[in-house]
Short mmCIF file of C-alpha atoms (C1' of nucleotides) in Angstrom, two decimals:
data_model
loop_
_atom_site.label_atom_id
_atom_site.label_comp_id
_atom_site.label_asym_id
_atom_site.label_seq_id
_atom_site.Cartn_x
_atom_site.Cartn_y
_atom_site.Cartn_z
CA MET A 1 -90.47 -36.90 -70.23
CA SER A 2 -92.09 -40.33 -70.05
CA LYS A 3 -91.35 -42.93 -67.51
CA LYS A 4 -89.22 -45.91 -68.22
CA ARG A 5 -91.14 -49.10 -68.77
CA ILE A 6 -90.91 -52.00 -66.42
CA LEU A 7 -92.17 -55.49 -66.93
CA SER A 8 -92.41 -58.18 -64.28
CA GLY A 9 -94.51 -61.33 -63.87
CA MET A 10 -95.55 -63.90 -61.51
CA ARG A 11 -96.93 -67.36 -61.97
CA PRO A 12 -100.39 -67.94 -60.59
CA THR A 13 -99.46 -71.12 -58.66
CA GLY A 14 -101.31 -70.32 -55.45
CA LYS A 15 -101.96 -67.66 -52.89
CA LEU A 16 -98.88 -65.40 -52.08
CA HIS A 17 -96.90 -65.81 -49.00
CA LEU A 18 -94.69 -63.47 -46.89
CA GLY A 19 -91.58 -64.40 -49.09
CA HIS A 20 -93.44 -63.23 -52.22
CA LEU A 21 -94.35 -59.94 -50.47
CA ALA A 22 -90.85 -59.29 -49.24
CA GLY A 23 -89.15 -60.46 -52.40
CA ALA A 24 -91.37 -59.14 -55.18
CA LEU A 25 -94.64 -57.60 -54.45
CA SER A 26 -93.37 -54.95 -52.06
CA ASN A 27 -91.04 -53.82 -54.92
CA TRP A 28 -93.75 -53.88 -57.50
CA ILE A 29 -95.73 -51.49 -55.31
CA ARG A 30 -92.79 -49.17 -54.91
CA PHE A 31 -91.94 -49.25 -58.64
CA GLN A 32 -95.48 -48.12 -59.74
CA GLU A 33 -94.69 -44.54 -58.59
CA GLU A 34 -91.50 -44.26 -60.56
CA TYR A 35 -91.91 -46.37 -63.61
CA ASP A 36 -94.53 -47.17 -66.28
CA CYS A 37 -95.24 -50.74 -64.85
CA PHE A 38 -96.69 -53.73 -66.57
CA TYR A 39 -97.36 -56.58 -64.10
CA GLU A 40 -98.16 -59.91 -65.73
CA ILE A 41 -100.01 -62.79 -64.27
CA ALA A 42 -98.10 -65.51 -66.16
CA ASP A 43 -100.58 -68.22 -66.60
CA LEU A 44 -98.76 -69.68 -69.61
CA HIS A 45 -95.60 -70.10 -67.46
CA ALA A 46 -97.66 -71.68 -64.82
CA LEU A 47 -98.79 -74.26 -67.49
CA THR A 48 -95.26 -75.21 -68.17
CA THR A 49 -95.16 -77.13 -64.94
CA ASP A 50 -98.70 -77.51 -63.95
CA TYR A 51 -100.14 -78.53 -67.26
CA GLN A 52 -101.50 -81.83 -65.74
CA ASN A 53 -104.09 -80.03 -63.55
CA PRO A 54 -104.67 -76.61 -65.10
CA SER A 55 -108.02 -76.16 -63.23
CA GLY A 56 -106.37 -74.57 -60.32
CA ILE A 57 -104.64 -71.87 -62.32
CA ARG A 58 -107.91 -70.18 -62.95
CA ASP A 59 -108.62 -69.89 -59.12
CA ASN A 60 -105.11 -68.83 -58.45
CA ILE A 61 -105.33 -65.94 -60.77
CA ARG A 62 -108.18 -64.54 -58.74
CA GLU A 63 -106.41 -65.23 -55.43
CA MET A 64 -103.19 -63.63 -56.68
CA LEU A 65 -105.04 -60.52 -58.04
CA LEU A 66 -106.68 -60.13 -54.57
CA ASP A 67 -103.26 -60.23 -52.82
CA PHE A 68 -101.89 -57.71 -55.37
CA LEU A 69 -104.61 -55.28 -54.86
CA ALA A 70 -105.09 -55.69 -51.10
CA PHE A 71 -101.33 -54.88 -50.63
CA GLY A 72 -101.47 -51.76 -52.73
CA LEU A 73 -100.96 -52.50 -56.32
CA ASP A 74 -102.88 -49.77 -58.02
CA PRO A 75 -104.62 -50.47 -61.37
CA GLU A 76 -104.62 -46.69 -61.92
CA LYS A 77 -100.87 -46.57 -61.79
CA ALA A 78 -99.88 -50.01 -63.07
CA THR A 79 -101.10 -52.27 -65.71
CA ILE A 80 -102.04 -55.72 -64.45
CA PHE A 81 -102.86 -58.26 -67.19
CA ILE A 82 -103.08 -61.90 -67.85
CA GLN A 83 -100.36 -63.35 -70.07
CA SER A 84 -102.63 -65.68 -72.14
CA LYS A 85 -105.25 -62.84 -72.71
CA VAL A 86 -102.47 -61.04 -74.72
CA PRO A 87 -101.97 -63.74 -77.41
CA GLU A 88 -99.51 -61.45 -79.37
CA ILE A 89 -97.04 -62.39 -76.66
CA SER A 90 -97.36 -66.06 -77.66
CA GLU A 91 -96.89 -65.09 -81.26
CA MET A 92 -93.74 -63.16 -80.34
CA HIS A 93 -92.39 -66.23 -78.45
CA LEU A 94 -92.88 -68.26 -81.62
CA LEU A 95 -90.90 -65.82 -83.63
CA LEU A 96 -88.13 -65.74 -81.04
CA SER A 97 -88.05 -69.58 -80.95
CA MET A 98 -86.77 -69.52 -84.52
CA ILE A 99 -83.65 -67.63 -83.63
CA THR A 100 -82.77 -69.09 -80.16
CA PRO A 101 -80.10 -71.77 -80.20
CA LEU A 102 -81.00 -74.87 -78.17
CA GLY A 103 -77.59 -74.72 -76.53
CA TRP A 104 -78.43 -71.43 -74.86
CA LEU A 105 -81.45 -72.86 -73.27
CA GLU A 106 -79.81 -76.18 -72.22
CA ARG A 107 -77.09 -74.28 -70.56
CA CYS A 108 -79.51 -72.44 -68.41
CA PRO A 109 -78.76 -73.10 -64.70
CA THR A 110 -82.36 -72.84 -63.73
CA TYR A 111 -83.25 -75.41 -66.41
CA LYS A 112 -80.82 -77.99 -65.12
CA GLU A 113 -81.63 -77.19 -61.42
CA GLN A 114 -85.48 -77.48 -61.85
CA LEU A 115 -85.06 -80.56 -64.01
CA ALA A 116 -83.27 -82.23 -61.17
CA GLN A 117 -85.51 -80.94 -58.41
CA LEU A 118 -88.95 -81.66 -59.96
CA ALA A 119 -87.79 -84.98 -61.32
CA ASP A 120 -90.98 -86.57 -60.02
CA ARG A 121 -93.04 -84.48 -62.43
CA GLU A 122 -92.97 -84.77 -66.00
CA ILE A 123 -91.31 -81.48 -67.17
CA THR A 124 -89.15 -82.73 -70.01
CA ASN A 125 -91.21 -80.73 -72.42
CA TYR A 126 -90.76 -78.35 -75.12
CA GLY A 127 -92.59 -75.58 -73.29
CA PHE A 128 -90.39 -75.97 -70.25
CA LEU A 129 -87.12 -75.69 -72.18
CA GLY A 130 -88.47 -72.56 -73.87
CA TYR A 131 -89.51 -70.90 -70.56
CA PRO A 132 -86.89 -68.26 -70.77
CA VAL A 133 -87.77 -67.61 -74.38
CA LEU A 134 -91.35 -66.89 -73.36
CA GLN A 135 -89.91 -64.59 -70.67
CA THR A 136 -88.00 -62.79 -73.24
CA ALA A 137 -91.09 -62.43 -75.36
CA ASP A 138 -92.92 -60.97 -72.35
CA ILE A 139 -90.21 -58.33 -71.81
CA ILE A 140 -89.61 -57.31 -75.46
CA SER A 141 -93.29 -57.32 -76.46
CA PHE A 142 -93.53 -54.21 -74.27
CA LYS A 143 -89.98 -53.02 -75.25
CA ALA A 144 -89.55 -52.93 -71.46
CA VAL A 145 -86.12 -51.42 -70.58
CA ARG A 146 -86.07 -52.51 -66.94
CA VAL A 147 -86.84 -55.83 -65.30
CA PRO A 148 -86.77 -56.30 -61.68
CA VAL A 149 -85.31 -59.70 -60.95
CA GLY A 150 -83.92 -61.76 -58.07
CA GLU A 151 -80.46 -63.15 -58.11
CA ASP A 152 -81.65 -66.44 -59.53
CA GLN A 153 -83.30 -64.86 -62.44
CA VAL A 154 -80.25 -63.00 -63.57
CA PRO A 155 -79.15 -65.64 -66.14
CA HIS A 156 -82.62 -65.55 -67.77
CA LEU A 157 -82.26 -61.78 -68.28
CA GLU A 158 -78.86 -62.25 -69.82
CA LEU A 159 -80.49 -64.85 -72.10
CA ALA A 160 -83.11 -62.28 -73.01
CA ARG A 161 -80.31 -59.64 -73.80
CA GLU A 162 -78.63 -62.18 -76.12
CA ILE A 163 -81.84 -62.95 -77.84
CA VAL A 164 -82.32 -59.22 -78.36
CA ARG A 165 -79.02 -58.66 -79.75
CA ARG A 166 -79.32 -61.58 -82.09
CA PHE A 167 -82.69 -60.23 -83.36
CA ASN A 168 -81.42 -56.80 -83.81
CA PHE A 169 -78.40 -58.03 -85.56
CA LEU A 170 -80.36 -60.24 -87.93
CA TYR A 171 -83.35 -58.14 -88.72
CA GLY A 172 -82.26 -54.62 -87.82
CA GLU A 173 -82.45 -52.57 -84.63
CA LEU A 174 -85.87 -52.89 -82.99
CA PHE A 175 -85.69 -53.93 -79.26
CA PRO A 176 -83.85 -52.11 -76.57
CA GLU A 177 -81.67 -54.42 -74.36
CA PRO A 178 -83.53 -54.92 -71.11
CA GLU A 179 -81.57 -54.03 -67.94
CA ALA A 180 -81.91 -55.76 -64.62
CA ILE A 181 -83.04 -53.99 -61.55
CA LEU A 182 -81.38 -56.26 -59.02
CA THR A 183 -83.79 -56.53 -56.17
CA VAL A 184 -82.46 -57.61 -52.91
CA ASN A 185 -84.27 -60.76 -51.86
CA PRO A 186 -84.46 -60.73 -48.10
CA LYS A 187 -83.91 -64.35 -47.14
CA LEU A 188 -87.12 -65.23 -45.51
CA LEU A 189 -87.13 -68.65 -43.76
CA GLY A 190 -90.18 -70.77 -43.63
CA THR A 191 -91.68 -72.58 -40.70
CA ASP A 192 -89.19 -75.43 -41.08
CA GLY A 193 -86.10 -73.24 -41.19
CA ARG A 194 -85.60 -73.77 -44.93
CA LYS A 195 -86.18 -70.91 -47.49
CA MET A 196 -89.85 -70.02 -47.49
CA SER A 197 -91.46 -71.56 -50.52
CA LYS A 198 -94.91 -72.92 -51.60
CA SER A 199 -93.41 -76.25 -52.68
CA TYR A 200 -91.75 -76.90 -49.31
CA GLY A 201 -95.16 -76.33 -47.68
CA ASN A 202 -93.47 -74.13 -45.07
CA ALA A 203 -94.96 -70.71 -46.01
CA ILE A 204 -97.14 -68.34 -44.12
CA LEU A 205 -99.66 -67.02 -46.58
CA LEU A 206 -100.69 -63.40 -46.77
CA ALA A 207 -104.36 -64.75 -46.63
CA ASP A 208 -103.91 -67.16 -43.69
CA THR A 209 -106.57 -66.88 -41.04
CA PRO A 210 -105.44 -65.99 -37.47
CA GLU A 211 -105.86 -69.70 -36.54
CA GLU A 212 -103.64 -70.88 -39.32
CA ILE A 213 -101.05 -68.18 -38.43
CA ARG A 214 -101.18 -69.19 -34.79
CA GLN A 215 -100.86 -72.84 -35.61
CA LYS A 216 -97.96 -72.32 -38.13
CA THR A 217 -95.86 -70.11 -35.72
CA ALA A 218 -96.57 -72.44 -32.80
CA THR A 219 -94.95 -75.32 -34.76
CA MET A 220 -92.17 -73.30 -36.25
CA PHE A 221 -88.54 -74.47 -36.24
CA THR A 222 -86.23 -72.87 -33.76
CA ASP A 223 -82.67 -73.09 -32.76
CA PRO A 224 -81.85 -76.79 -32.28
CA LEU A 225 -78.88 -75.89 -30.18
CA ARG A 226 -81.24 -74.57 -27.45
CA PRO A 227 -83.13 -77.51 -26.15
CA TYR A 228 -83.69 -76.09 -22.66
CA ARG A 229 -85.05 -72.80 -21.56
CA LYS A 230 -81.88 -71.83 -19.80
CA ASP A 231 -79.67 -72.42 -22.85
CA PRO A 232 -78.42 -69.44 -24.82
CA GLY A 233 -80.06 -68.99 -28.23
CA HIS A 234 -78.63 -68.28 -31.78
CA PRO A 235 -81.06 -65.81 -33.24
CA ASP A 236 -79.36 -65.63 -36.64
CA ALA A 237 -80.22 -69.34 -37.34
CA CYS A 238 -83.72 -68.93 -36.07
CA PRO A 239 -86.60 -68.36 -38.55
CA VAL A 240 -88.74 -66.92 -35.86
CA PHE A 241 -86.20 -64.25 -35.15
CA GLY A 242 -85.76 -63.77 -38.87
CA LEU A 243 -89.37 -62.87 -39.29
CA LEU A 244 -89.25 -60.57 -36.21
CA GLN A 245 -86.29 -58.82 -37.72
CA MET A 246 -88.12 -58.22 -40.86
CA TYR A 247 -91.33 -56.92 -39.41
CA ARG A 248 -90.11 -55.19 -36.28
CA PRO A 249 -86.31 -54.22 -36.75
CA GLU A 250 -86.31 -52.12 -33.60
CA GLU A 251 -87.90 -54.67 -31.38
CA SER A 252 -85.59 -57.49 -32.75
CA ALA A 253 -82.65 -55.49 -31.71
CA ALA A 254 -83.77 -55.81 -28.12
CA VAL A 255 -84.84 -59.47 -28.62
CA ARG A 256 -81.43 -60.47 -29.84
CA PRO A 257 -79.56 -60.00 -26.53
CA ALA A 258 -82.43 -61.37 -24.61
CA CYS A 259 -82.36 -64.59 -26.62
CA THR A 260 -78.58 -65.11 -26.55
CA SER A 261 -78.67 -64.48 -22.74
CA ALA A 262 -81.50 -66.96 -22.37
CA GLN A 263 -83.79 -64.25 -20.68
CA LEU A 264 -86.33 -64.63 -23.41
CA GLY A 265 -87.68 -68.16 -24.24
CA CYS A 266 -88.73 -69.31 -27.77
CA SER A 267 -92.37 -69.67 -27.01
CA ASP A 268 -92.29 -65.99 -25.75
CA CYS A 269 -90.71 -65.14 -29.04
CA LYS A 270 -93.27 -67.00 -30.93
CA LYS A 271 -96.16 -65.40 -29.08
CA LYS A 272 -94.64 -61.97 -29.97
CA LEU A 273 -94.27 -62.94 -33.65
CA THR A 274 -97.79 -64.25 -33.80
CA GLU A 275 -99.23 -60.91 -32.60
CA ILE A 276 -97.11 -58.91 -34.87
CA LEU A 277 -98.10 -61.00 -37.90
CA LEU A 278 -101.72 -60.71 -36.97
CA GLU A 279 -101.47 -57.08 -36.57
CA PHE A 280 -99.46 -56.59 -39.62
CA LEU A 281 -101.75 -58.72 -41.95
CA SER A 282 -105.26 -57.90 -40.65
CA PRO A 283 -105.73 -54.60 -42.35
CA TYR A 284 -104.83 -56.15 -45.70
CA GLN A 285 -106.95 -59.14 -45.15
CA ARG A 286 -109.89 -56.83 -44.44
CA LYS A 287 -109.28 -55.08 -47.72
CA ARG A 288 -108.92 -58.42 -49.39
CA GLU A 289 -112.36 -59.62 -48.17
CA GLU A 290 -113.88 -56.39 -49.36
CA LEU A 291 -112.42 -56.81 -52.79
CA ALA A 292 -113.45 -60.40 -52.94
CA ARG A 293 -117.08 -59.34 -52.69
CA GLU A 294 -116.70 -57.38 -55.81
CA PRO A 295 -116.01 -59.88 -58.65
CA GLY A 296 -117.34 -57.35 -61.20
CA ARG A 297 -114.68 -54.88 -60.25
CA LEU A 298 -111.86 -57.48 -60.44
CA GLN A 299 -112.93 -58.50 -63.88
CA GLU A 300 -113.05 -54.87 -64.97
CA ILE A 301 -109.58 -54.28 -63.69
CA LEU A 302 -108.32 -57.37 -65.61
CA ASP A 303 -110.19 -56.44 -68.82
CA ARG A 304 -108.70 -52.93 -68.69
CA GLY A 305 -105.24 -54.19 -68.11
CA ASN A 306 -105.52 -56.85 -70.78
CA ARG A 307 -106.76 -54.28 -73.31
CA ARG A 308 -103.95 -51.73 -72.46
CA ALA A 309 -101.34 -54.45 -72.67
CA ARG A 310 -102.72 -55.71 -75.91
CA GLU A 311 -102.65 -52.26 -77.57
CA ILE A 312 -98.95 -51.88 -77.08
CA VAL A 313 -98.03 -55.56 -77.86
CA ASN A 314 -99.93 -55.52 -81.00
CA ASP A 315 -97.83 -52.75 -82.35
CA VAL A 316 -94.65 -54.02 -81.35
CA LEU A 317 -95.35 -57.42 -82.78
CA ALA A 318 -96.26 -55.84 -86.11
CA GLU A 319 -92.91 -54.14 -86.21
CA ALA A 320 -91.14 -57.39 -85.35
CA LYS A 321 -93.02 -59.26 -88.14
CA THR A 322 -92.20 -56.54 -90.61
CA LYS A 323 -88.46 -56.78 -89.67
CA MET A 324 -88.65 -60.52 -90.15
CA GLY A 325 -90.22 -60.09 -93.59
CA LEU A 326 -93.64 -61.49 -92.52
CA TYR A 327 -95.73 -58.54 -93.64
CA GLY A 328 -96.87 -57.32 -97.15
CA TYR A 329 -97.94 -60.50 -98.77
"C1'" A B 1 -98.17 -97.18 -86.67
"C1'" G B 2 -95.03 -101.48 -84.57
"C1'" G B 3 -91.91 -103.62 -80.51
"C1'" C B 4 -90.42 -103.70 -75.33
"C1'" C B 5 -91.27 -102.17 -70.29
"C1'" U B 6 -94.70 -100.15 -66.70
"C1'" G B 7 -99.21 -98.61 -63.38
"C1'" U B 8 -99.80 -101.13 -55.62
"C1'" A B 9 -100.93 -95.78 -49.37
"C1'" G B 10 -99.69 -88.50 -50.47
"C1'" C B 11 -94.26 -90.02 -52.39
"C1'" U B 12 -90.35 -94.18 -53.25
"C1'" C B 13 -91.07 -99.23 -53.85
"C1'" A B 14 -91.94 -104.69 -51.73
"C1'" A B 15 -95.26 -109.07 -51.79
"C1'" U B 16 -92.25 -116.88 -52.84
"C1'" U B 17 -95.70 -122.20 -58.01
"C1'" G B 18 -101.91 -118.22 -57.72
"C1'" G B 19 -102.77 -118.54 -50.92
"C1'" C B 20 -104.85 -112.95 -45.21
"C1'" A B 21 -101.65 -106.30 -49.42
"C1'" G B 22 -96.45 -104.69 -46.55
"C1'" A B 23 -91.87 -101.44 -45.52
"C1'" G B 24 -89.31 -96.63 -45.58
"C1'" C B 25 -90.27 -91.40 -45.96
"C1'" A B 26 -94.38 -87.88 -45.48
"C1'" A B 27 -98.98 -86.96 -42.45
"C1'" C B 28 -101.55 -87.06 -37.70
"C1'" G B 29 -101.54 -88.18 -32.11
"C1'" G B 30 -98.56 -88.84 -27.59
"C1'" A B 31 -93.80 -88.74 -24.69
"C1'" C B 32 -89.50 -85.39 -24.25
"C1'" U B 33 -88.71 -79.77 -24.79
"C1'" C B 34 -89.95 -72.92 -22.54
"C1'" C B 35 -91.76 -73.98 -28.02
"C1'" A B 36 -90.12 -76.30 -32.46
"C1'" A B 37 -86.41 -79.77 -34.39
"C1'" A B 38 -83.98 -84.57 -33.48
"C1'" U B 39 -85.14 -89.06 -30.87
"C1'" C B 40 -88.65 -92.66 -28.77
"C1'" C B 41 -93.78 -94.71 -28.66
"C1'" G B 42 -98.47 -94.99 -31.26
"C1'" U B 43 -102.47 -94.06 -35.15
"C1'" A B 44 -104.39 -93.53 -39.68
"C1'" G B 45 -103.85 -94.27 -44.61
"C1'" G B 46 -105.85 -99.00 -50.42
"C1'" U B 47 -112.04 -100.67 -55.26
"C1'" U B 48 -103.57 -103.07 -56.24
"C1'" G B 49 -105.31 -97.59 -63.19
"C1'" G B 50 -110.76 -99.15 -65.18
"C1'" G B 51 -113.86 -103.09 -66.97
"C1'" G B 52 -114.32 -108.31 -68.15
"C1'" G B 53 -112.64 -113.53 -67.91
"C1'" U B 54 -110.10 -118.27 -65.78
"C1'" U B 55 -109.97 -120.29 -60.52
"C1'" C B 56 -112.24 -122.76 -54.26
"C1'" A B 57 -108.92 -118.49 -54.34
"C1'" A B 58 -106.05 -113.04 -58.69
"C1'" C B 59 -101.49 -107.47 -57.16
"C1'" U B 60 -99.95 -112.18 -59.58
"C1'" C B 61 -102.55 -115.68 -65.33
"C1'" C B 62 -105.74 -114.33 -69.98
"C1'" C B 63 -108.69 -110.44 -72.85
"C1'" U B 64 -109.83 -105.24 -73.37
"C1'" C B 65 -109.74 -100.09 -72.43
"C1'" C B 66 -107.14 -95.84 -70.10
"C1'" G B 67 -102.32 -93.52 -68.54
"C1'" G B 68 -96.85 -93.32 -68.50
"C1'" G B 69 -91.71 -94.66 -70.22
"C1'" C B 70 -87.91 -96.50 -73.81
"C1'" C B 71 -86.83 -97.91 -78.85
"C1'" U B 72 -88.01 -98.36 -84.19
"C1'" G B 73 -90.77 -96.59 -88.41
"C1'" C B 74 -93.51 -92.61 -91.05
"C1'" C B 75 -94.48 -87.31 -92.16
"C1'" A B 76 -92.55 -82.29 -91.86
#
RNA sequence: AGGCCUGUAGCUCAAUUGGCAGAGCAACGGACUCCAAAUCCGUAGGUUGGGGGUUCAACUCCCUCCGGGCCUGCCA
């Protein structure tokens, strides 16, 4: 009885932060016990928005891999690979592009949203529009049946299912329709009170030094309705409390009344949070430093992952091409 | 390939007939706060895309190269 296969990916756009850990990486680590996991470092997807300075992508791949391994992704259990090192995925993407109607892509909420949000950058490109098609290629190249996604990625998975149905209808049954594993994305707030995100510059990185963590927590946004020490606080609107709650649920239960009754001040709370974060992160960071000293081992992990991924994708691509009448000339 | 527009601080944009390169936001520092935010005060930030030319003097005019946008044409 073989395990169900999962595919998930992350774009190497920088070092990971607490939000990545809570929203994605911790799930990845959990899933590797239960599923046959393929975790993709999506450098081609990174290129859709960062094509103007691609030099950083290379460094980011290494940083991301260090974060993965330090926090417990196990290359013995899961396959970690680089998207562009499995070129058959790109070929699959090309095949899918032939049967994907433009309207499906233009209707994508993420497309419209990102277009408006990143208006300063030039992303009115072909590759950007086709982003979800490449995602579909990722998934079906492995015949993955489960895809862990956050709420915002659900439309993409639905698109993938539509493309799969279209392919199977046109050329004959081949791909399973991937199902979402809806992962609850705990809403982690960044240092400015907005959603923690690299592009907002409000993230606490998994690899931040103690000094950086101290500096970031010290300048963190707090309840603006509590200008004075004696005022009652509103913990649910406070990102400091949000993080406390995430990393020390039992302690935060005691902090809540102390905050609302003005017994505990914000700077006390920040001190507490700083200590908790330092304590939480330091073992991983030690592990990370050890790993960083072994570039040969990192390379070996990637080589092996790429090879394993490629073996599978190669077969699936051959099947797809046969179905589409591209073999046997 | 041709036509039109465009390039100024990290970002968005000003600068009179050719006359000392500026503002807002962001950043940093200070005041205020238990911190932070907001607010107030202050600081820093530039080879005006590159090179050449005209001029006493060029962001401004001319030539050229590089980058970007819109339109037309051509091929599929």
